[in-house]
Amino acid sequence: MYGRLFTYGRKKLKYGLIEAFFTWLESLEVLLFLWALADYYNSHRLGFFFYLIIPVIFLSIIVYRFLFSEKIVQVWSNSAIKEIQKDFLNVYLRKNNFNQKISALIQRDLKAITDLNSFYALIVPTLIKLSLTGLLLIIFIIIWQPLAIFIPFLSIILIGLGMMALAKYGDKENARYINSFVHMGERFLDDFFEMNAIIMYRRDRAFSADFHRDSENFRKRTMAVLAYQLQTLNILDFAIYGGIGAFALFLSFGTAQGNLSVVQAIILFVLDADWFIEFRKSGYFIHVMKQLSPTLKHIFAQIDDKNSFSSQKKQRTIANDIPKILEITINNLSIGYDKPLITQLSWSLKIGHLYALSGQSGSGKSTLAKTLMAQQKSLAGEISFSDKKLRFDANFRHDWLKRAIYLGSEPYLFSGSIIDNLLFASKYDRKELIKIFDKFGLCSFVSSLPDQYDSQVGENGKWLSPGQRQQIAFGRAVAADKNFYIFDEVTSNIDHENAGIILRAMKRLAKEKIVLIITHKIEDLKQSDQIAFITEKKAVIGPYESLLKNSPSFKNLINQQFLLLKGNKQDA
């Protein structure tokens, strides 16, 4: 299961290896300094090694730190996590047409995937460093003091035997703890829902006593698990620090016998101590990964679901059939459910123009949006793009969502930081994304926040204003870099300032993408290049002034909006 984690982010793996190598090289700085000091003390001069090799190593570290470290750090980690998130979300895209309702349901699993950052950014570099330090230690031991190699191996064997001895005890305590935890949870819910009956029949004291007994049992089980964890740490520490001490004594004996120089003894001791400390770190990280194991199994089980997994393989081949969307042509289209809502619609959408869809409530605007997103089959007519026809089967829908995106008036933000939400479905890195938002004039409000882009948004953006939340959701859609955008009433429930920011960004986006907005707001309609107004199941198409002059129904809608705006101003 853990080996599978290495199959993600392969293209960026080299950055992870480079980062781990230089982290290891930096850890040798102390060793090199002590080596040089001891050598100078011993011979009152520095050898050729220190004049040539050490400056090269230090220069490499300095160049890496100041020129490359920011570009390399966590590149592999971020790439791998994005790929896992993408595979995981693909399952929901196929099964549920990913929408706001299921966003909350997968929040926990996406958070767990983000937690895998500890594997890529901490555990793997630690294991690489452990391996490189161990290899260096073995080479020097074999050259200078071969018998000393048994001490680290005996320490590892001692750790293994101690862990094996505690394993059965630990499994039992963990099982008891889990059973006690589940029982406490069930007990709490039962008492909570039956509270009225308990008080009515004056059984509250008896139930209170039972609850106290169960909670005391849970406390004991918790302390037993903590005691087990402390015992494992004690065994680990005893073997590690005992091994370091034994190794130091062995080196002292070798130095006294004349088998080792002081310089050699110092080098071996520093390497041995560094290796054991990294070994202790790896023990902690392994414990962290064990905690993530159940969630990791669940995530991969979802990804490997037979139906979705096999269809995803098909989708990878079918995806190439959908070229970049430069134009969408609607020809004699009729949509609806039992009865048609819109009939004989013909319309052409191209890059470079901002298009608007408007009409009274229930006129079929949202149904048309669903049809354009390949979610609602049309009754008649067709939609074509780049000489291909829009289809409504599951495979096509999945691939269409790689080119098209829909954003409504109540988007969902994931718990986490602003930048986490923006990077969620983006191919860009943090710097590129911020540059894009500056170009579109988005999210400038973050400069006033204490942690700026790293500020937490809370569950579904509850710590932000509605306008700020919508800006982030809109920015996330822009960052997804699709060909076709549908924005459904995205400025309807927010303040005038934020609505203006988003409208200007939509006009800017329309220069590069196909953009359709569904709106009834006067300012949005005025700024649109072409409007399709739905009235009496037909679409009247034209610019704002033309519709105002030639369509009584459109003029009536605008008058209603003016009256509504006037009433709101008076109330204010």
Coordinates of N, CA and C in Angstrom, one line a residue, residues 384-556:
S384 N -23.0 21.2 -30.8 CA -21.7 20.7 -31.3 C -20.6 21.7 -31.0
F385 N -19.4 21.1 -31.1 CA -18.2 21.9 -30.8 C -17.0 21.3 -31.6
S386 N -16.3 22.1 -32.2 CA -15.1 21.6 -33.0 C -15.4 20.4 -33.8
D387 N -16.6 20.5 -34.6 CA -17.0 19.5 -35.5 C -17.4 18.2 -34.7
K388 N -17.7 18.2 -33.5 CA -18.1 17.1 -32.7 C -19.4 17.4 -32.0
K389 N -20.2 16.3 -31.7 CA -21.5 16.5 -31.0 C -21.4 16.2 -29.5
L390 N -22.1 17.1 -28.7 CA -22.2 16.8 -27.3 C -23.0 15.6 -27.0
R391 N -22.5 14.7 -26.2 CA -23.2 13.5 -25.8 C -23.6 13.5 -24.3
F392 N -24.4 12.6 -23.9 CA -24.9 12.6 -22.5 C -24.6 11.3 -21.8
D393 N -23.7 10.5 -22.3 CA -23.3 9.3 -21.6 C -22.3 9.6 -20.5
A394 N -22.1 8.7 -19.6 CA -21.2 9.0 -18.4 C -19.7 9.2 -18.8
N395 N -19.2 8.4 -19.8 CA -17.9 8.6 -20.2 C -17.6 9.9 -20.8
F396 N -18.5 10.3 -21.7 CA -18.4 11.6 -22.3 C -18.5 12.8 -21.3
R397 N -19.4 12.6 -20.3 CA -19.6 13.7 -19.3 C -18.3 13.9 -18.5
H398 N -17.7 12.8 -18.2 CA -16.5 12.8 -17.4 C -15.4 13.6 -18.2
D399 N -15.3 13.4 -19.4 CA -14.3 14.0 -20.2 C -14.7 15.5 -20.5
W400 N -16.0 15.7 -20.7 CA -16.4 17.1 -20.9 C -16.1 18.0 -19.7
L401 N -16.2 17.4 -18.5 CA -15.8 18.2 -17.3 C -14.4 18.6 -17.2
K402 N -13.6 18.0 -18.1 CA -12.2 18.4 -18.2 C -12.0 19.7 -19.0
R403 N -13.0 20.0 -19.8 CA -13.0 21.2 -20.6 C -14.0 22.3 -20.2
A404 N -15.0 21.9 -19.4 CA -16.1 22.8 -19.1 C -16.2 22.8 -17.5
I405 N -16.7 24.0 -17.0 CA -16.9 24.1 -15.6 C -18.2 24.9 -15.3
Y406 N -18.9 24.6 -14.2 CA -20.1 25.3 -13.8 C -19.9 25.8 -12.4
L407 N -20.3 27.1 -12.2 CA -20.2 27.7 -10.9 C -21.5 28.4 -10.5
G408 N -22.1 28.0 -9.4 CA -23.4 28.5 -9.0 C -23.2 29.6 -8.0
S409 N -24.4 30.0 -7.4 CA -24.4 31.2 -6.5 C -24.0 30.8 -5.1
E410 N -23.9 29.5 -4.8 CA -23.6 29.0 -3.4 C -22.5 27.9 -3.5
P411 N -21.3 28.3 -3.9 CA -20.2 27.3 -4.0 C -19.8 26.8 -2.7
Y412 N -19.0 25.7 -2.7 CA -18.5 25.1 -1.5 C -17.0 25.3 -1.3
L413 N -16.6 25.8 -0.2 CA -15.1 25.9 0.1 C -14.7 24.9 1.1
F414 N -13.6 24.3 0.8 CA -13.1 23.2 1.7 C -12.4 23.9 2.9
S415 N -12.5 23.2 4.1 CA -11.9 23.7 5.3 C -10.4 23.7 5.0
G416 N -9.7 24.7 5.4 CA -8.3 24.9 5.1 C -7.9 26.3 4.8
S417 N -6.8 26.6 4.2 CA -6.4 28.0 3.9 C -7.0 28.4 2.5
I418 N -6.9 29.7 2.3 CA -7.3 30.2 1.0 C -6.5 29.6 -0.1
I419 N -5.2 29.6 0.0 CA -4.4 29.0 -1.0 C -4.7 27.5 -1.3
D420 N -5.0 26.8 -0.2 CA -5.4 25.4 -0.4 C -6.6 25.2 -1.3
N421 N -7.5 26.1 -1.1 CA -8.7 26.0 -1.9 C -8.4 26.4 -3.4
L422 N -7.6 27.4 -3.6 CA -7.2 27.9 -4.9 C -6.4 26.9 -5.7
L423 N -5.5 26.2 -5.0 CA -4.6 25.3 -5.6 C -5.3 23.9 -5.8
F424 N -6.5 23.8 -5.3 CA -7.1 22.5 -5.2 C -7.3 21.8 -6.6
A425 N -7.7 22.5 -7.6 CA -7.9 21.9 -8.9 C -7.0 22.6 -10.0
S426 N -5.9 23.2 -9.5 CA -5.1 24.0 -10.5 C -3.8 23.3 -10.9
K427 N -3.4 23.5 -12.1 CA -2.1 23.0 -12.5 C -0.9 24.0 -12.2
Y428 N -1.3 25.2 -11.7 CA -0.3 26.2 -11.4 C 0.2 26.1 -10.0
D429 N 1.4 26.6 -9.7 CA 1.9 26.7 -8.4 C 1.5 28.0 -7.7
R430 N 1.9 28.2 -6.5 CA 1.4 29.3 -5.7 C 1.7 30.7 -6.4
K431 N 3.0 30.8 -6.8 CA 3.4 32.1 -7.4 C 2.7 32.4 -8.7
E432 N 2.6 31.4 -9.5 CA 1.9 31.5 -10.8 C 0.4 31.9 -10.6
L433 N -0.2 31.3 -9.6 CA -1.6 31.5 -9.3 C -1.8 33.0 -8.8
I434 N -1.0 33.4 -7.9 CA -1.1 34.8 -7.4 C -1.0 35.8 -8.5
K435 N 0.0 35.5 -9.4 CA 0.2 36.4 -10.6 C -1.1 36.5 -11.5
I436 N -1.7 35.3 -11.7 CA -2.9 35.2 -12.5 C -4.0 36.0 -11.8
F437 N -4.2 35.9 -10.5 CA -5.2 36.6 -9.8 C -5.0 38.1 -9.8
D438 N -3.7 38.5 -9.8 CA -3.4 40.0 -9.9 C -3.9 40.5 -11.3
K439 N -3.7 39.6 -12.3 CA -4.1 40.0 -13.7 C -5.6 40.2 -13.8
F440 N -6.3 39.3 -13.1 CA -7.8 39.4 -13.1 C -8.4 40.3 -12.0
G441 N -7.5 40.8 -11.2 CA -8.0 41.7 -10.1 C -8.8 41.0 -9.0
L442 N -8.4 39.7 -8.8 CA -9.2 38.9 -7.8 C -8.4 38.8 -6.5
C443 N -9.2 38.6 -5.4 CA -8.7 38.3 -4.1 C -7.7 39.3 -3.5
S444 N -7.8 40.5 -3.9 CA -7.0 41.6 -3.4 C -7.2 41.8 -1.9
F445 N -8.4 41.3 -1.4 CA -8.7 41.5 0.0 C -7.8 40.7 0.9
V446 N -7.1 39.7 0.4 CA -6.2 38.8 1.2 C -5.1 39.6 1.8
S447 N -4.7 40.7 1.2 CA -3.6 41.6 1.7 C -3.9 42.2 3.1
S448 N -5.2 42.3 3.4 CA -5.6 42.8 4.7 C -5.8 41.8 5.8
L449 N -5.7 40.5 5.4 CA -5.8 39.4 6.3 C -4.4 39.1 7.0
P450 N -4.4 38.7 8.3 CA -3.2 38.5 9.0 C -2.2 37.5 8.3
D451 N -2.8 36.4 7.8 CA -1.9 35.4 7.2 C -2.1 35.4 5.7
Q452 N -2.7 36.4 5.2 CA -2.9 36.6 3.7 C -3.4 35.3 3.1
Y453 N -2.7 34.8 2.0 CA -3.3 33.6 1.3 C -3.3 32.3 2.2
D454 N -2.5 32.4 3.3 CA -2.5 31.2 4.2 C -3.6 31.3 5.3
S455 N -4.4 32.3 5.2 CA -5.5 32.5 6.2 C -6.5 31.3 6.1
Q456 N -7.0 30.9 7.2 CA -8.0 29.8 7.2 C -9.4 30.3 6.8
V457 N -10.1 29.5 6.1 CA -11.5 29.9 5.7 C -12.6 29.4 6.5
G458 N -12.3 28.3 7.3 CA -13.3 27.6 8.1 C -14.1 26.7 7.2
E459 N -15.0 25.9 7.8 CA -15.8 25.0 7.0 C -16.7 25.8 6.1
N460 N -16.7 25.5 4.8 CA -17.4 26.2 3.8 C -17.3 27.7 3.8
G461 N -16.0 28.1 4.2 CA -15.7 29.5 4.1 C -16.5 30.4 5.1
K462 N -16.8 29.8 6.3 CA -17.7 30.5 7.3 C -17.0 31.7 7.9
W463 N -15.6 31.8 7.8 CA -14.9 32.9 8.4 C -14.7 34.0 7.4
L464 N -15.3 33.9 6.2 CA -15.2 34.9 5.2 C -16.6 35.6 4.9
S465 N -16.6 36.7 4.3 CA -17.9 37.3 3.9 C -18.4 36.6 2.7
P466 N -19.7 36.7 2.4 CA -20.2 36.0 1.1 C -19.4 36.4 -0.1
G467 N -19.1 37.7 -0.2 CA -18.4 38.2 -1.4 C -17.0 37.7 -1.5
Q468 N -16.3 37.6 -0.4 CA -14.9 37.0 -0.4 C -15.0 35.6 -0.7
R469 N -16.0 34.9 -0.2 CA -16.1 33.4 -0.5 C -16.4 33.2 -1.9
Q470 N -17.2 34.1 -2.5 CA -17.5 33.9 -4.0 C -16.3 34.2 -4.8
Q471 N -15.5 35.2 -4.4 CA -14.3 35.5 -5.1 C -13.3 34.3 -5.2
I472 N -13.2 33.7 -4.0 CA -12.3 32.5 -4.0 C -12.8 31.4 -4.8
A473 N -14.1 31.2 -4.8 CA -14.7 30.1 -5.6 C -14.6 30.4 -7.1
F474 N -14.7 31.7 -7.5 CA -14.6 32.2 -8.8 C -13.1 32.0 -9.2
G475 N -12.2 32.4 -8.4 CA -10.8 32.3 -8.6 C -10.4 30.8 -8.8
R476 N -10.9 29.9 -8.0 CA -10.7 28.5 -8.1 C -11.1 28.0 -9.5
A477 N -12.2 28.5 -10.0 CA -12.7 28.1 -11.3 C -11.8 28.6 -12.4
V478 N -11.3 29.8 -12.3 CA -10.3 30.4 -13.2 C -9.0 29.6 -13.2
A479 N -8.6 29.2 -12.0 CA -7.3 28.4 -11.8 C -7.4 27.0 -12.5
A480 N -8.7 26.5 -12.6 CA -8.9 25.2 -13.2 C -8.6 25.2 -14.7
D481 N -8.5 26.4 -15.3 CA -8.1 26.6 -16.7 C -8.9 25.7 -17.7
K482 N -10.2 25.9 -17.7 CA -11.1 25.2 -18.6 C -11.3 26.0 -19.9
N483 N -12.0 25.4 -20.9 CA -12.3 26.1 -22.1 C -13.6 26.8 -22.1
F484 N -14.6 26.3 -21.3 CA -15.9 26.8 -21.3 C -16.4 27.0 -19.9
Y485 N -16.9 28.2 -19.6 CA -17.3 28.5 -18.2 C -18.8 28.9 -18.2
I486 N -19.6 28.3 -17.3 CA -20.9 28.8 -17.0 C -21.0 29.3 -15.6
F487 N -21.4 30.6 -15.5 CA -21.5 31.2 -14.1 C -23.0 31.5 -13.9
D488 N -23.6 30.8 -13.0 CA -25.0 30.9 -12.7 C -25.3 31.7 -11.5
E489 N -25.7 33.0 -11.8 CA -26.1 33.9 -10.7 C -25.0 34.1 -9.7
V490 N -23.7 34.1 -10.1 CA -22.6 34.2 -9.2 C -22.5 35.6 -8.5
T491 N -23.2 36.6 -9.0 CA -23.1 37.9 -8.4 C -24.4 38.3 -7.7
S492 N -25.3 37.3 -7.6 CA -26.7 37.7 -7.1 C -26.8 37.9 -5.6
N493 N -26.0 37.1 -4.9 CA -26.2 37.1 -3.4 C -25.0 37.8 -2.7
I494 N -24.3 38.7 -3.4 CA -23.1 39.3 -2.7 C -23.2 40.8 -2.9
D495 N -22.4 41.5 -2.2 CA -22.4 43.0 -2.1 C -21.9 43.6 -3.5
H496 N -22.2 44.8 -3.7 CA -22.0 45.5 -5.0 C -20.5 45.5 -5.3
E497 N -19.6 45.8 -4.3 CA -18.2 45.9 -4.6 C -17.6 44.5 -5.1
N498 N -17.9 43.5 -4.4 CA -17.4 42.1 -4.8 C -18.1 41.7 -6.1
A499 N -19.3 42.0 -6.3 CA -20.0 41.7 -7.6 C -19.3 42.4 -8.8
G500 N -18.9 43.7 -8.6 CA -18.2 44.4 -9.6 C -16.8 43.8 -9.9
I501 N -16.1 43.3 -8.9 CA -14.8 42.7 -9.1 C -15.0 41.4 -9.9
I502 N -16.0 40.6 -9.6 CA -16.2 39.4 -10.3 C -16.7 39.6 -11.8
L503 N -17.5 40.6 -11.9 CA -18.0 41.0 -13.3 C -16.8 41.4 -14.2
R504 N -15.9 42.2 -13.6 CA -14.8 42.7 -14.4 C -13.9 41.5 -14.8
A505 N -13.7 40.6 -13.8 CA -12.9 39.4 -14.0 C -13.6 38.5 -15.1
M506 N -14.9 38.4 -15.1 CA -15.6 37.6 -16.1 C -15.4 38.2 -17.5
K507 N -15.4 39.5 -17.6 CA -15.2 40.1 -18.9 C -13.7 39.9 -19.4
R508 N -12.8 39.9 -18.4 CA -11.4 39.6 -18.8 C -11.2 38.2 -19.2
L509 N -11.9 37.3 -18.5 CA -11.8 35.8 -18.8 C -12.4 35.5 -20.2
A510 N -13.5 36.3 -20.6 CA -14.1 36.1 -21.9 C -13.2 36.4 -23.1
K511 N -12.1 37.1 -22.8 CA -11.2 37.4 -23.9 C -10.4 36.1 -24.3
E512 N -10.3 35.2 -23.4 CA -9.5 34.0 -23.6 C -10.3 32.7 -23.6
K513 N -11.5 32.7 -23.1 CA -12.4 31.5 -22.9 C -13.8 31.8 -23.4
I514 N -14.6 30.7 -23.6 CA -16.0 30.9 -23.8 C -16.7 31.0 -22.5
V515 N -17.4 32.2 -22.3 CA -18.0 32.5 -21.0 C -19.5 32.8 -21.1
L516 N -20.3 32.0 -20.4 CA -21.7 32.3 -20.4 C -22.2 32.5 -19.0
I517 N -22.8 33.7 -18.7 CA -23.3 34.0 -17.4 C -24.9 33.9 -17.4
I518 N -25.4 33.3 -16.4 CA -26.9 33.3 -16.2 C -27.2 34.3 -15.1
T519 N -28.0 35.3 -15.5 CA -28.1 36.4 -14.6 C -29.4 37.2 -14.9
H520 N -29.9 37.9 -13.9 CA -31.0 38.8 -14.1 C -30.6 40.3 -13.7
K521 N -29.3 40.4 -13.3 CA -28.9 41.7 -12.8 C -28.6 42.7 -14.0
I522 N -29.1 43.9 -13.8 CA -29.0 44.9 -14.9 C -27.5 45.1 -15.3
E523 N -26.7 45.3 -14.4 CA -25.3 45.7 -14.7 C -24.6 44.5 -15.4
D524 N -24.9 43.3 -15.0 CA -24.3 42.1 -15.7 C -24.8 42.1 -17.2
L525 N -26.1 42.3 -17.4 CA -26.7 42.3 -18.7 C -26.1 43.4 -19.6
K526 N -25.9 44.6 -19.0 CA -25.4 45.7 -19.8 C -24.0 45.4 -20.3
Q527 N -23.2 44.7 -19.4 CA -21.8 44.5 -19.8 C -21.6 43.3 -20.7
S528 N -22.7 42.5 -20.9 CA -22.6 41.4 -21.8 C -22.7 41.8 -23.3
D529 N -22.0 41.1 -24.1 CA -22.0 41.4 -25.6 C -23.2 40.9 -26.3
Q530 N -23.8 39.7 -25.8 CA -25.0 39.2 -26.4 C -25.8 38.5 -25.3
I531 N -27.1 38.7 -25.4 CA -28.0 38.1 -24.4 C -29.0 37.2 -25.1
A532 N -29.2 36.0 -24.5 CA -30.3 35.2 -24.9 C -31.4 35.3 -23.8
F533 N -32.5 35.9 -24.2 CA -33.6 36.1 -23.2 C -34.7 35.1 -23.5
I534 N -35.0 34.3 -22.5 CA -36.0 33.3 -22.6 C -37.4 33.8 -22.3
T535 N -38.3 33.7 -23.2 CA -39.7 34.2 -23.0 C -40.6 33.3 -23.8
E536 N -41.7 32.8 -23.2 CA -42.6 31.9 -23.9 C -42.0 30.8 -24.6
K537 N -41.0 30.2 -23.9 CA -40.3 29.0 -24.5 C -39.4 29.3 -25.7
K538 N -39.2 30.5 -26.0 CA -38.4 30.9 -27.1 C -37.2 31.8 -26.6
A539 N -36.2 31.9 -27.4 CA -35.1 32.7 -27.0 C -35.0 33.9 -28.0
V540 N -35.0 35.1 -27.4 CA -34.8 36.3 -28.1 C -33.3 36.7 -27.9
I541 N -32.5 36.8 -29.0 CA -31.1 37.0 -28.8 C -30.6 38.3 -29.4
G542 N -29.8 39.0 -28.7 CA -29.3 40.3 -29.1 C -28.6 41.1 -28.0
P543 N -28.0 42.2 -28.3 CA -27.3 43.0 -27.2 C -28.4 43.7 -26.3
Y544 N -28.0 44.3 -25.2 CA -28.9 44.8 -24.2 C -29.8 45.9 -24.8
E545 N -29.3 46.8 -25.5 CA -30.1 48.0 -26.0 C -31.1 47.5 -27.0
S546 N -30.7 46.5 -27.8 CA -31.6 45.9 -28.9 C -32.8 45.2 -28.2
L547 N -32.5 44.4 -27.2 CA -33.6 43.7 -26.5 C -34.5 44.6 -25.8
L548 N -33.9 45.7 -25.2 CA -34.7 46.6 -24.5 C -35.7 47.3 -25.4
K549 N -35.3 47.5 -26.6 CA -36.1 48.2 -27.6 C -37.2 47.3 -28.3
N550 N -36.7 46.0 -28.5 CA -37.6 45.1 -29.3 C -38.3 44.0 -28.6
S551 N -38.0 43.8 -27.3 CA -38.6 42.8 -26.5 C -39.4 43.3 -25.3
P552 N -40.7 43.4 -25.4 CA -41.5 43.9 -24.2 C -41.2 43.1 -22.9
S553 N -41.1 41.8 -23.1 CA -40.9 40.9 -21.9 C -39.5 41.3 -21.2
F554 N -38.5 41.5 -22.1 CA -37.2 41.8 -21.5 C -37.3 43.2 -20.8
K555 N -38.0 44.2 -21.5 CA -38.1 45.5 -20.9 C -38.9 45.4 -19.6
N556 N -39.8 44.5 -19.5 CA -40.6 44.3 -18.2 C -39.7 43.8 -17.1

